[in-house]
Amino acid sequence: MCRYARSGPYKPHYACFACRKSFKQPLVSDRMEVRGMSFEHGELCRELHFARTRSLRDPEREQAIEARLDVIEARHREVERRCPECREPMVDMGLDFRPPKMNDVKAWRIIEGRHRIGHAFHTCGCNETGPVPRTLVDYRAYLEERRRGYADELRAVQQEEEDDPEQRIRRSQYWSERIEAVEAVLSELD
């Protein structure tokens, strides 16, 4: 069972690479409470729970409630989090992020590079996010391994015979962009 599902609410970690600092950010329920919206959110959650537990389920009503909750939560996710010190945009690093010390410039550079290639610390709490490379040699090996893995994924997508060619193109573009991001980070190490 997920560590995050069992115990209290965990706040997401956001990082400012310019300041080399990490800040926990409020949950959607916290932000709504400050804005006086918690009543609406709570009512919708109770209504959805009641609709799901009734003996005569109403799928249309459930979908309408879920759509309203999705809108509320999407607004919360779209809010740009800015660093309280330098006012630069921060990035969501996930619940499992453990920031390095502020003066460990090399570690912050590695963390920022991991983020740029699409690796953050988002898990459900059951699995680890894997070790963070400590040296530049290990970091280069990590990046080359990522590039090989992404290239394998791209080849697999290109060899599939999928019914929807647009979906295949989108998936190919995704993996191509991941490869380009790794190559950009690798070129900065040279």
PDB file of C-alpha atoms in Angstrom:
ATOM      1  CA  MET A   1       0.000   0.000   0.000  1.00  0.00           C
ATOM      2  CA  CYS A   2       1.170   3.502  -0.755  1.00  0.00           C
ATOM      3  CA  ARG A   3       2.867   5.418   2.016  1.00  0.00           C
ATOM      4  CA  TYR A   4       1.097   8.581   0.855  1.00  0.00           C
ATOM      5  CA  ALA A   5      -2.356   6.994   0.874  1.00  0.00           C
ATOM      6  CA  ARG A   6      -2.041   5.674   4.422  1.00  0.00           C
ATOM      7  CA  SER A   7      -1.016   8.734   6.316  1.00  0.00           C
ATOM      8  CA  GLY A   8      -1.791  12.427   6.365  1.00  0.00           C
ATOM      9  CA  PRO A   9      -1.537  14.843   3.488  1.00  0.00           C
ATOM     10  CA  TYR A  10       1.929  15.370   2.043  1.00  0.00           C
ATOM     11  CA  LYS A  11       2.810  18.700   0.526  1.00  0.00           C
ATOM     12  CA  PRO A  12       4.614  18.728  -2.815  1.00  0.00           C
ATOM     13  CA  HIS A  13       8.209  19.946  -2.966  1.00  0.00           C
ATOM     14  CA  TYR A  14       9.079  22.729  -5.386  1.00  0.00           C
ATOM     15  CA  ALA A  15      12.633  23.748  -6.185  1.00  0.00           C
ATOM     16  CA  CYS A  16      14.232  26.997  -7.231  1.00  0.00           C
ATOM     17  CA  PHE A  17      17.399  26.174  -9.138  1.00  0.00           C
ATOM     18  CA  ALA A  18      18.527  29.813  -9.131  1.00  0.00           C
ATOM     19  CA  CYS A  19      18.566  29.984  -5.301  1.00  0.00           C
ATOM     20  CA  ARG A  20      19.267  26.252  -4.838  1.00  0.00           C
ATOM     21  CA  LYS A  21      16.412  25.958  -2.355  1.00  0.00           C
ATOM     22  CA  SER A  22      13.331  23.822  -1.938  1.00  0.00           C
ATOM     23  CA  PHE A  23       9.938  24.884  -0.611  1.00  0.00           C
ATOM     24  CA  LYS A  24       6.880  22.823   0.230  1.00  0.00           C
ATOM     25  CA  GLN A  25       3.726  24.187  -1.359  1.00  0.00           C
ATOM     26  CA  PRO A  26       0.133  24.079  -0.114  1.00  0.00           C
ATOM     27  CA  LEU A  27      -2.291  21.398  -1.189  1.00  0.00           C
ATOM     28  CA  VAL A  28      -5.408  22.217  -3.196  1.00  0.00           C
ATOM     29  CA  SER A  29      -7.487  21.899  -0.010  1.00  0.00           C
ATOM     30  CA  ASP A  30      -5.220  24.395   1.816  1.00  0.00           C
ATOM     31  CA  ARG A  31      -5.458  26.980  -0.973  1.00  0.00           C
ATOM     32  CA  MET A  32      -9.217  26.585  -1.164  1.00  0.00           C
ATOM     33  CA  GLU A  33      -9.589  27.050   2.575  1.00  0.00           C
ATOM     34  CA  VAL A  34      -7.659  30.333   2.410  1.00  0.00           C
ATOM     35  CA  ARG A  35      -9.895  31.518  -0.426  1.00  0.00           C
ATOM     36  CA  GLY A  36     -13.084  30.370   1.260  1.00  0.00           C
ATOM     37  CA  MET A  37     -13.720  27.685  -1.352  1.00  0.00           C
ATOM     38  CA  SER A  38     -13.241  24.648   0.883  1.00  0.00           C
ATOM     39  CA  PHE A  39     -16.970  24.375   1.501  1.00  0.00           C
ATOM     40  CA  GLU A  40     -17.691  23.879  -2.217  1.00  0.00           C
ATOM     41  CA  HIS A  41     -14.873  21.333  -2.596  1.00  0.00           C
ATOM     42  CA  GLY A  42     -15.919  19.440   0.531  1.00  0.00           C
ATOM     43  CA  GLU A  43     -19.549  19.403  -0.542  1.00  0.00           C
ATOM     44  CA  LEU A  44     -18.604  18.086  -3.986  1.00  0.00           C
ATOM     45  CA  CYS A  45     -16.438  15.333  -2.456  1.00  0.00           C
ATOM     46  CA  ARG A  46     -19.248  14.287  -0.092  1.00  0.00           C
ATOM     47  CA  GLU A  47     -21.758  14.375  -2.937  1.00  0.00           C
ATOM     48  CA  LEU A  48     -19.492  12.212  -5.107  1.00  0.00           C
ATOM     49  CA  HIS A  49     -18.958   9.720  -2.283  1.00  0.00           C
ATOM     50  CA  PHE A  50     -22.720   9.535  -1.686  1.00  0.00           C
ATOM     51  CA  ALA A  51     -23.394   9.094  -5.423  1.00  0.00           C
ATOM     52  CA  ARG A  52     -20.886   6.232  -5.599  1.00  0.00           C
ATOM     53  CA  THR A  53     -22.211   4.394  -2.547  1.00  0.00           C
ATOM     54  CA  ARG A  54     -25.898   4.556  -3.380  1.00  0.00           C
ATOM     55  CA  SER A  55     -27.512   1.319  -4.478  1.00  0.00           C
ATOM     56  CA  LEU A  56     -28.844   3.025  -7.628  1.00  0.00           C
ATOM     57  CA  ARG A  57     -25.700   4.599  -9.050  1.00  0.00           C
ATOM     58  CA  ASP A  58     -26.012   7.555 -11.396  1.00  0.00           C
ATOM     59  CA  PRO A  59     -22.969   7.593 -13.708  1.00  0.00           C
ATOM     60  CA  GLU A  60     -23.984  10.882 -15.344  1.00  0.00           C
ATOM     61  CA  ARG A  61     -24.179  12.644 -11.966  1.00  0.00           C
ATOM     62  CA  GLU A  62     -20.818  11.147 -10.918  1.00  0.00           C
ATOM     63  CA  GLN A  63     -19.200  12.379 -14.131  1.00  0.00           C
ATOM     64  CA  ALA A  64     -20.612  15.875 -13.647  1.00  0.00           C
ATOM     65  CA  ILE A  65     -19.269  16.056 -10.072  1.00  0.00           C
ATOM     66  CA  GLU A  66     -15.866  14.677 -11.131  1.00  0.00           C
ATOM     67  CA  ALA A  67     -15.696  17.259 -13.920  1.00  0.00           C
ATOM     68  CA  ARG A  68     -16.326  20.089 -11.430  1.00  0.00           C
ATOM     69  CA  LEU A  69     -13.662  18.693  -9.073  1.00  0.00           C
ATOM     70  CA  ASP A  70     -11.233  18.371 -11.993  1.00  0.00           C
ATOM     71  CA  VAL A  71     -11.737  22.039 -12.861  1.00  0.00           C
ATOM     72  CA  ILE A  72     -11.011  23.098  -9.276  1.00  0.00           C
ATOM     73  CA  GLU A  73      -7.892  20.947  -9.070  1.00  0.00           C
ATOM     74  CA  ALA A  74      -6.670  21.979 -12.547  1.00  0.00           C
ATOM     75  CA  ARG A  75      -6.863  25.650 -11.523  1.00  0.00           C
ATOM     76  CA  HIS A  76      -4.720  24.826  -8.509  1.00  0.00           C
ATOM     77  CA  ARG A  77      -2.108  22.990 -10.606  1.00  0.00           C
ATOM     78  CA  GLU A  78      -1.930  25.818 -13.156  1.00  0.00           C
ATOM     79  CA  VAL A  79      -0.918  28.389 -10.548  1.00  0.00           C
ATOM     80  CA  GLU A  80       2.687  29.328 -11.193  1.00  0.00           C
ATOM     81  CA  ARG A  81       4.731  28.843  -8.043  1.00  0.00           C
ATOM     82  CA  ARG A  82       7.427  31.495  -7.684  1.00  0.00           C
ATOM     83  CA  CYS A  83      10.405  31.434  -5.387  1.00  0.00           C
ATOM     84  CA  PRO A  84       9.743  33.613  -2.333  1.00  0.00           C
ATOM     85  CA  GLU A  85      13.306  34.933  -2.523  1.00  0.00           C
ATOM     86  CA  CYS A  86      14.163  35.578  -6.201  1.00  0.00           C
ATOM     87  CA  ARG A  87      10.619  35.436  -7.690  1.00  0.00           C
ATOM     88  CA  GLU A  88      11.760  33.013 -10.434  1.00  0.00           C
ATOM     89  CA  PRO A  89       9.365  30.165 -11.336  1.00  0.00           C
ATOM     90  CA  MET A  90       9.880  27.009  -9.286  1.00  0.00           C
ATOM     91  CA  VAL A  91       9.479  23.451 -10.543  1.00  0.00           C
ATOM     92  CA  ASP A  92       7.482  20.607  -9.009  1.00  0.00           C
ATOM     93  CA  MET A  93      10.007  18.004  -7.887  1.00  0.00           C
ATOM     94  CA  GLY A  94       7.542  15.558  -6.341  1.00  0.00           C
ATOM     95  CA  LEU A  95       6.868  14.281  -2.857  1.00  0.00           C
ATOM     96  CA  ASP A  96      10.094  12.249  -2.544  1.00  0.00           C
ATOM     97  CA  PHE A  97      12.501  15.105  -3.303  1.00  0.00           C
ATOM     98  CA  ARG A  98      15.317  15.548  -0.802  1.00  0.00           C
ATOM     99  CA  PRO A  99      17.156  18.762  -1.646  1.00  0.00           C
ATOM    100  CA  PRO A 100      20.925  18.820  -1.438  1.00  0.00           C
ATOM    101  CA  LYS A 101      22.626  21.445   0.706  1.00  0.00           C
ATOM    102  CA  MET A 102      22.435  24.912  -0.765  1.00  0.00           C
ATOM    103  CA  ASN A 103      26.209  25.185  -1.198  1.00  0.00           C
ATOM    104  CA  ASP A 104      26.465  21.831  -3.045  1.00  0.00           C
ATOM    105  CA  VAL A 105      26.422  23.392  -6.522  1.00  0.00           C
ATOM    106  CA  LYS A 106      27.349  20.140  -8.299  1.00  0.00           C
ATOM    107  CA  ALA A 107      24.441  18.242  -6.708  1.00  0.00           C
ATOM    108  CA  TRP A 108      21.992  21.003  -7.654  1.00  0.00           C
ATOM    109  CA  ARG A 109      23.324  20.952 -11.228  1.00  0.00           C
ATOM    110  CA  ILE A 110      22.693  17.206 -11.391  1.00  0.00           C
ATOM    111  CA  ILE A 111      19.179  17.597  -9.929  1.00  0.00           C
ATOM    112  CA  GLU A 112      18.384  20.358 -12.449  1.00  0.00           C
ATOM    113  CA  GLY A 113      19.653  18.171 -15.308  1.00  0.00           C
ATOM    114  CA  ARG A 114      17.503  15.267 -14.116  1.00  0.00           C
ATOM    115  CA  HIS A 115      14.507  17.569 -14.116  1.00  0.00           C
ATOM    116  CA  ARG A 116      15.251  18.822 -17.651  1.00  0.00           C
ATOM    117  CA  ILE A 117      15.247  15.270 -19.034  1.00  0.00           C
ATOM    118  CA  GLY A 118      11.957  14.478 -17.322  1.00  0.00           C
ATOM    119  CA  HIS A 119      13.081  12.756 -14.128  1.00  0.00           C
ATOM    120  CA  ALA A 120      11.777  14.194 -10.896  1.00  0.00           C
ATOM    121  CA  PHE A 121      10.789  12.547  -7.646  1.00  0.00           C
ATOM    122  CA  HIS A 122       7.154  11.674  -8.306  1.00  0.00           C
ATOM    123  CA  THR A 123       6.197   8.308  -6.838  1.00  0.00           C
ATOM    124  CA  CYS A 124       3.287   6.956  -4.871  1.00  0.00           C
ATOM    125  CA  GLY A 125       5.629   6.200  -1.991  1.00  0.00           C
ATOM    126  CA  CYS A 126       5.875   2.478  -2.764  1.00  0.00           C
ATOM    127  CA  ASN A 127       8.948   2.694  -4.969  1.00  0.00           C
ATOM    128  CA  GLU A 128      12.119   4.693  -4.767  1.00  0.00           C
ATOM    129  CA  THR A 129      13.033   7.159  -7.499  1.00  0.00           C
ATOM    130  CA  GLY A 130      16.445   5.605  -7.873  1.00  0.00           C
ATOM    131  CA  PRO A 131      19.816   6.845  -6.736  1.00  0.00           C
ATOM    132  CA  VAL A 132      20.882  10.362  -7.622  1.00  0.00           C
ATOM    133  CA  PRO A 133      24.325  10.366  -9.253  1.00  0.00           C
ATOM    134  CA  ARG A 134      26.919  11.945  -6.958  1.00  0.00           C
ATOM    135  CA  THR A 135      29.814  12.566  -9.358  1.00  0.00           C
ATOM    136  CA  LEU A 136      29.931  13.978 -12.875  1.00  0.00           C
ATOM    137  CA  VAL A 137      31.260  10.635 -14.168  1.00  0.00           C
ATOM    138  CA  ASP A 138      28.253   8.821 -12.651  1.00  0.00           C
ATOM    139  CA  TYR A 139      25.986  11.577 -13.953  1.00  0.00           C
ATOM    140  CA  ARG A 140      27.306  11.164 -17.515  1.00  0.00           C
ATOM    141  CA  ALA A 141      26.753   7.379 -17.272  1.00  0.00           C
ATOM    142  CA  TYR A 142      23.221   7.999 -15.963  1.00  0.00           C
ATOM    143  CA  LEU A 143      22.455  10.346 -18.885  1.00  0.00           C
ATOM    144  CA  GLU A 144      23.837   7.930 -21.459  1.00  0.00           C
ATOM    145  CA  GLU A 145      21.738   5.138 -19.939  1.00  0.00           C
ATOM    146  CA  ARG A 146      18.646   7.382 -20.137  1.00  0.00           C
ATOM    147  CA  ARG A 147      19.421   8.199 -23.780  1.00  0.00           C
ATOM    148  CA  ARG A 148      19.723   4.474 -24.627  1.00  0.00           C
ATOM    149  CA  GLY A 149      16.448   3.731 -22.822  1.00  0.00           C
ATOM    150  CA  TYR A 150      14.641   6.557 -24.614  1.00  0.00           C
ATOM    151  CA  ALA A 151      16.072   5.410 -27.978  1.00  0.00           C
ATOM    152  CA  ASP A 152      14.785   1.875 -27.259  1.00  0.00           C
ATOM    153  CA  GLU A 153      11.331   3.295 -26.529  1.00  0.00           C
ATOM    154  CA  LEU A 154      11.410   5.337 -29.761  1.00  0.00           C
ATOM    155  CA  ARG A 155      12.360   2.264 -31.820  1.00  0.00           C
ATOM    156  CA  ALA A 156       9.570   0.236 -30.192  1.00  0.00           C
ATOM    157  CA  VAL A 157       7.010   2.925 -31.041  1.00  0.00           C
ATOM    158  CA  GLN A 158       8.231   3.172 -34.632  1.00  0.00           C
ATOM    159  CA  GLN A 159       7.987  -0.610 -35.089  1.00  0.00           C
ATOM    160  CA  GLU A 160       4.456  -0.869 -33.695  1.00  0.00           C
ATOM    161  CA  GLU A 161       1.553  -1.227 -36.041  1.00  0.00           C
ATOM    162  CA  GLU A 162      -0.979   0.974 -34.320  1.00  0.00           C
ATOM    163  CA  ASP A 163      -4.510   1.722 -35.502  1.00  0.00           C
ATOM    164  CA  ASP A 164      -4.106   5.437 -34.841  1.00  0.00           C
ATOM    165  CA  PRO A 165      -1.159   6.890 -36.800  1.00  0.00           C
ATOM    166  CA  GLU A 166      -1.549  10.281 -35.059  1.00  0.00           C
ATOM    167  CA  GLN A 167      -1.066   8.602 -31.687  1.00  0.00           C
ATOM    168  CA  ARG A 168       2.059   6.909 -32.998  1.00  0.00           C
ATOM    169  CA  ILE A 169       3.417  10.251 -34.265  1.00  0.00           C
ATOM    170  CA  ARG A 170       2.748  11.907 -30.885  1.00  0.00           C
ATOM    171  CA  ARG A 171       4.491   9.091 -29.028  1.00  0.00           C
ATOM    172  CA  SER A 172       7.452   9.234 -31.430  1.00  0.00           C
ATOM    173  CA  GLN A 173       7.718  12.994 -30.907  1.00  0.00           C
ATOM    174  CA  TYR A 174       7.623  12.529 -27.135  1.00  0.00           C
ATOM    175  CA  TRP A 175      10.552  10.086 -27.144  1.00  0.00           C
ATOM    176  CA  SER A 176      12.459  12.184 -29.681  1.00  0.00           C
ATOM    177  CA  GLU A 177      12.087  15.236 -27.422  1.00  0.00           C
ATOM    178  CA  ARG A 178      13.319  13.209 -24.435  1.00  0.00           C
ATOM    179  CA  ILE A 179      16.401  12.140 -26.431  1.00  0.00           C
ATOM    180  CA  GLU A 180      17.069  15.746 -27.482  1.00  0.00           C
ATOM    181  CA  ALA A 181      16.809  16.907 -23.872  1.00  0.00           C
ATOM    182  CA  VAL A 182      19.353  14.303 -22.749  1.00  0.00           C
ATOM    183  CA  GLU A 183      21.706  15.263 -25.571  1.00  0.00           C
ATOM    184  CA  ALA A 184      21.421  18.956 -24.617  1.00  0.00           C
ATOM    185  CA  VAL A 185      22.317  18.189 -20.998  1.00  0.00           C
ATOM    186  CA  LEU A 186      25.200  15.937 -22.118  1.00  0.00           C
ATOM    187  CA  SER A 187      26.571  18.688 -24.388  1.00  0.00           C
ATOM    188  CA  GLU A 188      26.661  21.068 -21.411  1.00  0.00           C
ATOM    189  CA  LEU A 189      28.903  18.627 -19.547  1.00  0.00           C
ATOM    190  CA  ASP A 190      31.592  18.772 -22.253  1.00  0.00           C
TER     191      ASP A 190
END
